[in-house]
mmCIF file of C-alpha atoms in Angstrom:
data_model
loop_
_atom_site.group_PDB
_atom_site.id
_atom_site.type_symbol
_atom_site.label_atom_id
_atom_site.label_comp_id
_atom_site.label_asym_id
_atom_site.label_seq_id
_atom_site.Cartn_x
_atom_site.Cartn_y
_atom_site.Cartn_z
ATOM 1 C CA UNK A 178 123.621 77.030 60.482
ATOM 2 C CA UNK A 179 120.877 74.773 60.271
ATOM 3 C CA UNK A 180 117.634 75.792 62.762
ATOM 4 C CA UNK A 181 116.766 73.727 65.708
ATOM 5 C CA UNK A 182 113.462 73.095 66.824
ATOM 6 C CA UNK A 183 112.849 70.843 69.925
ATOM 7 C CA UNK A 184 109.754 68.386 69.827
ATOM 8 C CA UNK A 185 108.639 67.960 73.673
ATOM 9 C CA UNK A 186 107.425 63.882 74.333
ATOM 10 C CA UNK A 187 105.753 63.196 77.286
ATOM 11 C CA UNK A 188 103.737 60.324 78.520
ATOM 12 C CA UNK A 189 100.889 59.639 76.295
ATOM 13 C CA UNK A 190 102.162 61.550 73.190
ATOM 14 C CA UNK A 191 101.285 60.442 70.178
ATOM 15 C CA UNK A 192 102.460 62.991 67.733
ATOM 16 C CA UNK A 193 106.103 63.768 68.616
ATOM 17 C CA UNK A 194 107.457 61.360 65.398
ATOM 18 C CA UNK A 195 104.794 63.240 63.014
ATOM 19 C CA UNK A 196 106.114 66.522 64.627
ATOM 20 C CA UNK A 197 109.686 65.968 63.838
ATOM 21 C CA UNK A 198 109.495 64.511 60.310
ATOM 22 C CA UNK A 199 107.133 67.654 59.702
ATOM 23 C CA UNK A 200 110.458 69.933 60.829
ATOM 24 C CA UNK A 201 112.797 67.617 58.704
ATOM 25 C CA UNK A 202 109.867 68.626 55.507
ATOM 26 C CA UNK A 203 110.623 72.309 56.033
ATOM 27 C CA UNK A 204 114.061 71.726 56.387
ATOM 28 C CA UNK A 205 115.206 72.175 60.080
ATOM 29 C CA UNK A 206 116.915 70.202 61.956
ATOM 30 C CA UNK A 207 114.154 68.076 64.417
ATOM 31 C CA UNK A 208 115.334 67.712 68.086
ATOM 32 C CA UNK A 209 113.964 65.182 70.752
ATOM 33 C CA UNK A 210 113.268 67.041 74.317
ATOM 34 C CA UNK A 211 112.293 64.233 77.108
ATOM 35 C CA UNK A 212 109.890 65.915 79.551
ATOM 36 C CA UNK A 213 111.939 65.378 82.498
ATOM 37 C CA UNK A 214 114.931 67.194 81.127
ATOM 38 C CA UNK A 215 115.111 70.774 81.907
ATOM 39 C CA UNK A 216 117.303 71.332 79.442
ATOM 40 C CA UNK A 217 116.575 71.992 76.016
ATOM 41 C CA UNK A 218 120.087 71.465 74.883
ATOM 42 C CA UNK A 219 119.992 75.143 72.439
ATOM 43 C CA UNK A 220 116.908 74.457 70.496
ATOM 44 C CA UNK A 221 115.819 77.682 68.778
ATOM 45 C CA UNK A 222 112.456 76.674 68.667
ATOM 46 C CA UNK A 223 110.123 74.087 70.303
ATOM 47 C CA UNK A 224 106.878 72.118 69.755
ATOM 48 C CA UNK A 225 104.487 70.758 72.276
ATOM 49 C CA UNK A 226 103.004 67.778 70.049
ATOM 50 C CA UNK A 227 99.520 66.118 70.264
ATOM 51 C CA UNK A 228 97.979 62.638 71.997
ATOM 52 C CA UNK A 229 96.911 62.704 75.712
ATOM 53 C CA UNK A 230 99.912 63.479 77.994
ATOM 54 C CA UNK A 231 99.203 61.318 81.436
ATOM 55 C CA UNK A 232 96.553 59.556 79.674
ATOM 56 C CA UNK A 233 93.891 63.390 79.885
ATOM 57 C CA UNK A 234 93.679 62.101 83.687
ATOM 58 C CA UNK A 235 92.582 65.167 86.055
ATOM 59 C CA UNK A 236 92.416 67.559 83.000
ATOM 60 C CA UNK A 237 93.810 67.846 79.935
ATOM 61 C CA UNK A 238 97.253 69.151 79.717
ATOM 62 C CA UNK A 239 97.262 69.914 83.588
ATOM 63 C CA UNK A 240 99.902 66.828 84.876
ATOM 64 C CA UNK A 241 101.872 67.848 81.967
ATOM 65 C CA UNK A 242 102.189 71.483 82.594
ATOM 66 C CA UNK A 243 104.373 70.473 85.748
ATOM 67 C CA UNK A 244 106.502 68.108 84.086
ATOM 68 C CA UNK A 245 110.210 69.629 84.377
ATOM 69 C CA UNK A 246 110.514 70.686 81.054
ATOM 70 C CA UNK A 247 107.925 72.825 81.262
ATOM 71 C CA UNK A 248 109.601 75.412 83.984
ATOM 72 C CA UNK A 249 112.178 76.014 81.131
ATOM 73 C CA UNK A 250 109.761 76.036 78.112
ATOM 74 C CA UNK A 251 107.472 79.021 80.669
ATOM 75 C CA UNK A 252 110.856 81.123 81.270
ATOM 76 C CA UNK A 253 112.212 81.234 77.978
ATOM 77 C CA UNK A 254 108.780 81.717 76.215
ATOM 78 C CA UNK A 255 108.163 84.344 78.397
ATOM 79 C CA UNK A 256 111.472 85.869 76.927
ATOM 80 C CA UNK A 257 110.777 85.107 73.126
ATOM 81 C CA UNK A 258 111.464 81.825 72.323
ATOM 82 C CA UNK A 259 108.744 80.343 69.979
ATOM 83 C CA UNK A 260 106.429 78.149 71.159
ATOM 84 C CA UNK A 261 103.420 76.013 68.934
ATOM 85 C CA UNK A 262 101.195 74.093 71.017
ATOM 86 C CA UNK A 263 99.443 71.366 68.696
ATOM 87 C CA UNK A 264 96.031 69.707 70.316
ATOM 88 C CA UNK A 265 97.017 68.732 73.739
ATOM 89 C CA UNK A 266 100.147 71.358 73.606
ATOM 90 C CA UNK A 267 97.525 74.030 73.151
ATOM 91 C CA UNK A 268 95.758 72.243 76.371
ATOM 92 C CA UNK A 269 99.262 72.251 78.157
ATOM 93 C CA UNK A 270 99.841 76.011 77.020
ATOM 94 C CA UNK A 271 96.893 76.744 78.729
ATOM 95 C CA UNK A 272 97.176 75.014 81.595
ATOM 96 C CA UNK A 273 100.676 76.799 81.658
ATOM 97 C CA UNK A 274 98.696 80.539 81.570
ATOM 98 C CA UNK A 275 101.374 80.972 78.074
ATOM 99 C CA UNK A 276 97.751 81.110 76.447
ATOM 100 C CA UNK A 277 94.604 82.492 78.015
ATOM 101 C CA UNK A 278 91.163 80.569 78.088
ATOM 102 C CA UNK A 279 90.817 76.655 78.670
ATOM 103 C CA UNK A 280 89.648 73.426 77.073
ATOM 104 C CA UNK A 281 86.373 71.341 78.133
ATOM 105 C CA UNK A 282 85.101 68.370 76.588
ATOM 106 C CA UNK A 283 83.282 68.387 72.992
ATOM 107 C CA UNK A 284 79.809 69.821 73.268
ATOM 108 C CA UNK A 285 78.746 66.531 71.713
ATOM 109 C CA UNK A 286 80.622 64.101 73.796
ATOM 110 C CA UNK A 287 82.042 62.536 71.754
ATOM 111 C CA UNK A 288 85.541 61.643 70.410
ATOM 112 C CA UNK A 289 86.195 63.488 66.836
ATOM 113 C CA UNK A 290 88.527 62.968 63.737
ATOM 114 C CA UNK A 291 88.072 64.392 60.111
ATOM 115 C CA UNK A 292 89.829 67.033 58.001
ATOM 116 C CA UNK A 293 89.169 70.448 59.035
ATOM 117 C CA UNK A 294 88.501 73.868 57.531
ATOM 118 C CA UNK A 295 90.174 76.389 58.975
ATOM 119 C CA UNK A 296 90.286 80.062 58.068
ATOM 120 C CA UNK A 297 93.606 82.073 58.890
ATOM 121 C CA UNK A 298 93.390 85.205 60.834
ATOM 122 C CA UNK A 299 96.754 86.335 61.988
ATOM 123 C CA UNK A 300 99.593 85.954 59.463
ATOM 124 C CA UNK A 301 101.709 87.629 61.489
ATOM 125 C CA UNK A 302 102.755 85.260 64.325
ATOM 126 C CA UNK A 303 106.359 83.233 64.144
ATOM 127 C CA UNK A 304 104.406 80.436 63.162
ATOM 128 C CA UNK A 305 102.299 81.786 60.484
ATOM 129 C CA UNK A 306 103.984 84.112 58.159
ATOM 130 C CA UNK A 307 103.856 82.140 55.041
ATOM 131 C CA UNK A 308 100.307 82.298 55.357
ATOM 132 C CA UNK A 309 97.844 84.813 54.097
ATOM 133 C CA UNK A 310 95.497 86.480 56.465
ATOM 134 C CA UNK A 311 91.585 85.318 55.094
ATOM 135 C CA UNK A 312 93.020 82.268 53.207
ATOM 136 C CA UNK A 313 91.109 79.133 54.285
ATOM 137 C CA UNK A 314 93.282 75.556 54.587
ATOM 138 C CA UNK A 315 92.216 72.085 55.392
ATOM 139 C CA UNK A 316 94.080 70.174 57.920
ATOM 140 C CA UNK A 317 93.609 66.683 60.131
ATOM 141 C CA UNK A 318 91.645 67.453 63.528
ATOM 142 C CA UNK A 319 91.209 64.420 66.360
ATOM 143 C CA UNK A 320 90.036 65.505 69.859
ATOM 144 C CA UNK A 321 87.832 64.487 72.709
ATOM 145 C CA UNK A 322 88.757 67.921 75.010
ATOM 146 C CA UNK A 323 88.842 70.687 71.974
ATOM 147 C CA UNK A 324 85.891 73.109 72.981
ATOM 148 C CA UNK A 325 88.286 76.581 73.685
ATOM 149 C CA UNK A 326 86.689 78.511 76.326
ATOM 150 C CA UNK A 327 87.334 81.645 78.211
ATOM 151 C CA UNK A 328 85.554 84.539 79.722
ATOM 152 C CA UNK A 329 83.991 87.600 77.589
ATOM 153 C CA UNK A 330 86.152 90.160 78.423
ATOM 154 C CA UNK A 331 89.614 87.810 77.344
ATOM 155 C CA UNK A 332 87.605 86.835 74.326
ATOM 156 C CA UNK A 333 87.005 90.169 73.557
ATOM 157 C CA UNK A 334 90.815 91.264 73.885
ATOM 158 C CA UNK A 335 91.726 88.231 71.714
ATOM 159 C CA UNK A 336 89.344 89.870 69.167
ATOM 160 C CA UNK A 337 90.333 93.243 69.700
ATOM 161 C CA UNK A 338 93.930 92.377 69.872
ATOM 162 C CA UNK A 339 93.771 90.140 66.935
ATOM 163 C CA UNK A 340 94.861 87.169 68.543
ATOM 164 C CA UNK A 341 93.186 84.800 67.341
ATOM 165 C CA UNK A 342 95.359 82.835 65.063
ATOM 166 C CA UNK A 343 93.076 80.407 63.113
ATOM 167 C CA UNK A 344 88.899 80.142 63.352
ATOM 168 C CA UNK A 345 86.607 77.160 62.099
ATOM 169 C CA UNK A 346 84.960 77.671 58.752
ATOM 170 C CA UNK A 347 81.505 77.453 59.538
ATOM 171 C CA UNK A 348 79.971 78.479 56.079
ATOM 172 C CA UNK A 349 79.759 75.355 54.437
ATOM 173 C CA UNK A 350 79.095 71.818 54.710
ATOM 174 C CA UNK A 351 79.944 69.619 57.733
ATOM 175 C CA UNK A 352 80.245 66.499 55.806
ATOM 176 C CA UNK A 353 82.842 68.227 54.308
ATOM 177 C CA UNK A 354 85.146 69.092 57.092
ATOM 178 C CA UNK A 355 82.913 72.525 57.238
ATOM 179 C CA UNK A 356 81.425 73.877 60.874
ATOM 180 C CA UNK A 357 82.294 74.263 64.229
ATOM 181 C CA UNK A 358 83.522 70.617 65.503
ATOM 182 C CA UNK A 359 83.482 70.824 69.307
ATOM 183 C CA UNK A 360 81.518 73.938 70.562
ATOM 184 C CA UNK A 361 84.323 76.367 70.866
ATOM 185 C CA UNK A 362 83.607 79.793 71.425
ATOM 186 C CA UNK A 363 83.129 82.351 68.913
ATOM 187 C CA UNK A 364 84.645 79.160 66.262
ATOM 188 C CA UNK A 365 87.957 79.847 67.754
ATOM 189 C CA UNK A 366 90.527 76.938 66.565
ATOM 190 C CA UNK A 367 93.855 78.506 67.533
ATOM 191 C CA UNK A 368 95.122 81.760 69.402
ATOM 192 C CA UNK A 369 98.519 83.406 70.048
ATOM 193 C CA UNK A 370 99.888 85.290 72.853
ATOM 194 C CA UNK A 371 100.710 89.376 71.975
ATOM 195 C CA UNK A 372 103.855 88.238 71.439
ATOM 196 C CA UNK A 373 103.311 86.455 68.536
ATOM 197 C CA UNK A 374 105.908 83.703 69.628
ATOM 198 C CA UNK A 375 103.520 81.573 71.216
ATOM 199 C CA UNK A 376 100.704 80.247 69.287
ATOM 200 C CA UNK A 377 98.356 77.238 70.151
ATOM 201 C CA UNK A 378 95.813 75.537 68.153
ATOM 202 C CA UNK A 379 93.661 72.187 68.095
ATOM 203 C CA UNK A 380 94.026 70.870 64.624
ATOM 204 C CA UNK A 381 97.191 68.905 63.534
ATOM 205 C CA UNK A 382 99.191 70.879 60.889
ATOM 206 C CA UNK A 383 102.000 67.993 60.715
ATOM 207 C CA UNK A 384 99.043 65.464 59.351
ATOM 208 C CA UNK A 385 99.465 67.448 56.712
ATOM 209 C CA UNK A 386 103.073 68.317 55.144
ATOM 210 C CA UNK A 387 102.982 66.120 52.305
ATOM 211 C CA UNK A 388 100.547 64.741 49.824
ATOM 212 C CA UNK A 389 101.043 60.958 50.444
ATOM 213 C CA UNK A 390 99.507 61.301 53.701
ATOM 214 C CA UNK A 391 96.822 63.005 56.179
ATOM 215 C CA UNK A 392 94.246 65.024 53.681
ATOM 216 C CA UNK A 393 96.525 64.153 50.666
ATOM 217 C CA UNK A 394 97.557 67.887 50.678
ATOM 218 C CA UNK A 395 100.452 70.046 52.473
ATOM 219 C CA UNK A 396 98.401 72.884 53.886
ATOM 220 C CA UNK A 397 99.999 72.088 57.121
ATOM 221 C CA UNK A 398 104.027 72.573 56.549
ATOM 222 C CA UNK A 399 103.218 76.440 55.995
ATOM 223 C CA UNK A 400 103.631 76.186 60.439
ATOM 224 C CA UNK A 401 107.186 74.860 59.218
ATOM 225 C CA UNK A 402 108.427 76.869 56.688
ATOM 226 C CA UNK A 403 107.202 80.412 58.694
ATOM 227 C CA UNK A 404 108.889 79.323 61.429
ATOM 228 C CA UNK A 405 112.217 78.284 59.723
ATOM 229 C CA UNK A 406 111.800 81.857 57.961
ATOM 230 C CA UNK A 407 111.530 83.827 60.889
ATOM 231 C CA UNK A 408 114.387 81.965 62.672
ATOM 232 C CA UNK A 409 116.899 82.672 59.777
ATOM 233 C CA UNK A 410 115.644 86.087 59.104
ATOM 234 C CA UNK A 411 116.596 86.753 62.811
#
């Protein structure tokens, strides 16, 4: 039986199509969720895509965190089901308290879009077993609200808990996608909950799934495959 993973659209996304023909790539079976459905008709896993749900306004992620589908996407990650929260889904997972921390505006100000280097630090989450913890990847990044904060003490049990999922590669060049891109502390890029089912991060993994398009390379369908993997191993 083929896998099911749900692709949440709401107002202002941008990334739901990208999303879905990512999950076709790794060879699931893509489902559209509508975010004032409840329901999401017996997906096995779901994605909370990028762009700027309810157009950022009041916060990022905040207006979207209410939207209906979210009360169902809470309860059932809350009882396992796997969650990835690209860009704005890691500001809605947030907002949702499914992730700890926050997101404020770019310490620069300003809107940003290259590829990325990012260096993998948990290999073990649903969405990143086909990874190799230390192995560095380049993927598409676009934000204007990407700097991750939280207190010292969570930051400190994301350390010491090793949940943090993905950092910034900040020894290199940042003309060449190298560097810290928006301020976030400690270089943090993505995190996961203890779980391991939930994971958010700010980068776009389903820019790149295929070498045609995005960075010309498929570090990104990795999110895909693991997941697939882990659902079928199951």
């Amino acid at each position: 039986m083929t896998a099911r993973i749900g692709v949440v659209t709401f107002p202002g996304s941008l990334d739901d199509r990208d999303s879905r023909r990512a999950i076709r790539l790794a060879g699931a079976e893509p489902v559209a969720l509508w975010h004032k459905d409840k329901n999401l008709h017996q997906v096995d896993a779901v994605v909370l895509c990028g762009g700027f749900s309810y157009g950022d306004y009041l916060r990022a992620g905040a207006i979207a965190r209410f939207s209906p589908v979210m009360d169902t996407v809470i309860e059932q990650a809350k009882a396992g089901l796997p969650v990835l929260g690209i860009c704005n889904g890691f500001q809605i997972l947030t907002e949702a308290h499914l992730l700890p921390g926050g997101m404020l505006g770019n310490d620069h100000l300003h809107f940003i879009c290259r590829d990325q280097k990012l260096r993998v630090e948990n290999a073990d989450t649903a969405w990143t077993g086909d990874y190799t913890a230390g192995q560095e990847i380049s993927i598409p990044l676009k934000n204007m609200d990407g700097r991750y904060v939280a207190d010292r003490r969570t930051l400190d049990e994301l350390e010491a808990e090793g949940r943090v999922a993905f950092r910034y590669v900040t020894d290199g060049e940042a003309a060449e996608g190298y560097g810290n891109p928006n301020g976030s502390l400690d270089d943090i890029a993505g995190i996961t909950n203890a779980a391991g089912n939930v994971v958010g991060l700010m980068p776009h993994p389903e820019h790149a799934v295929e070498p045609l398009i995005g960075t010309g390379r498929t570090d990104g369908l990795p999110f895909f495959t693991s997941i697939l993997k882990k659902l079928v191993s199951a």
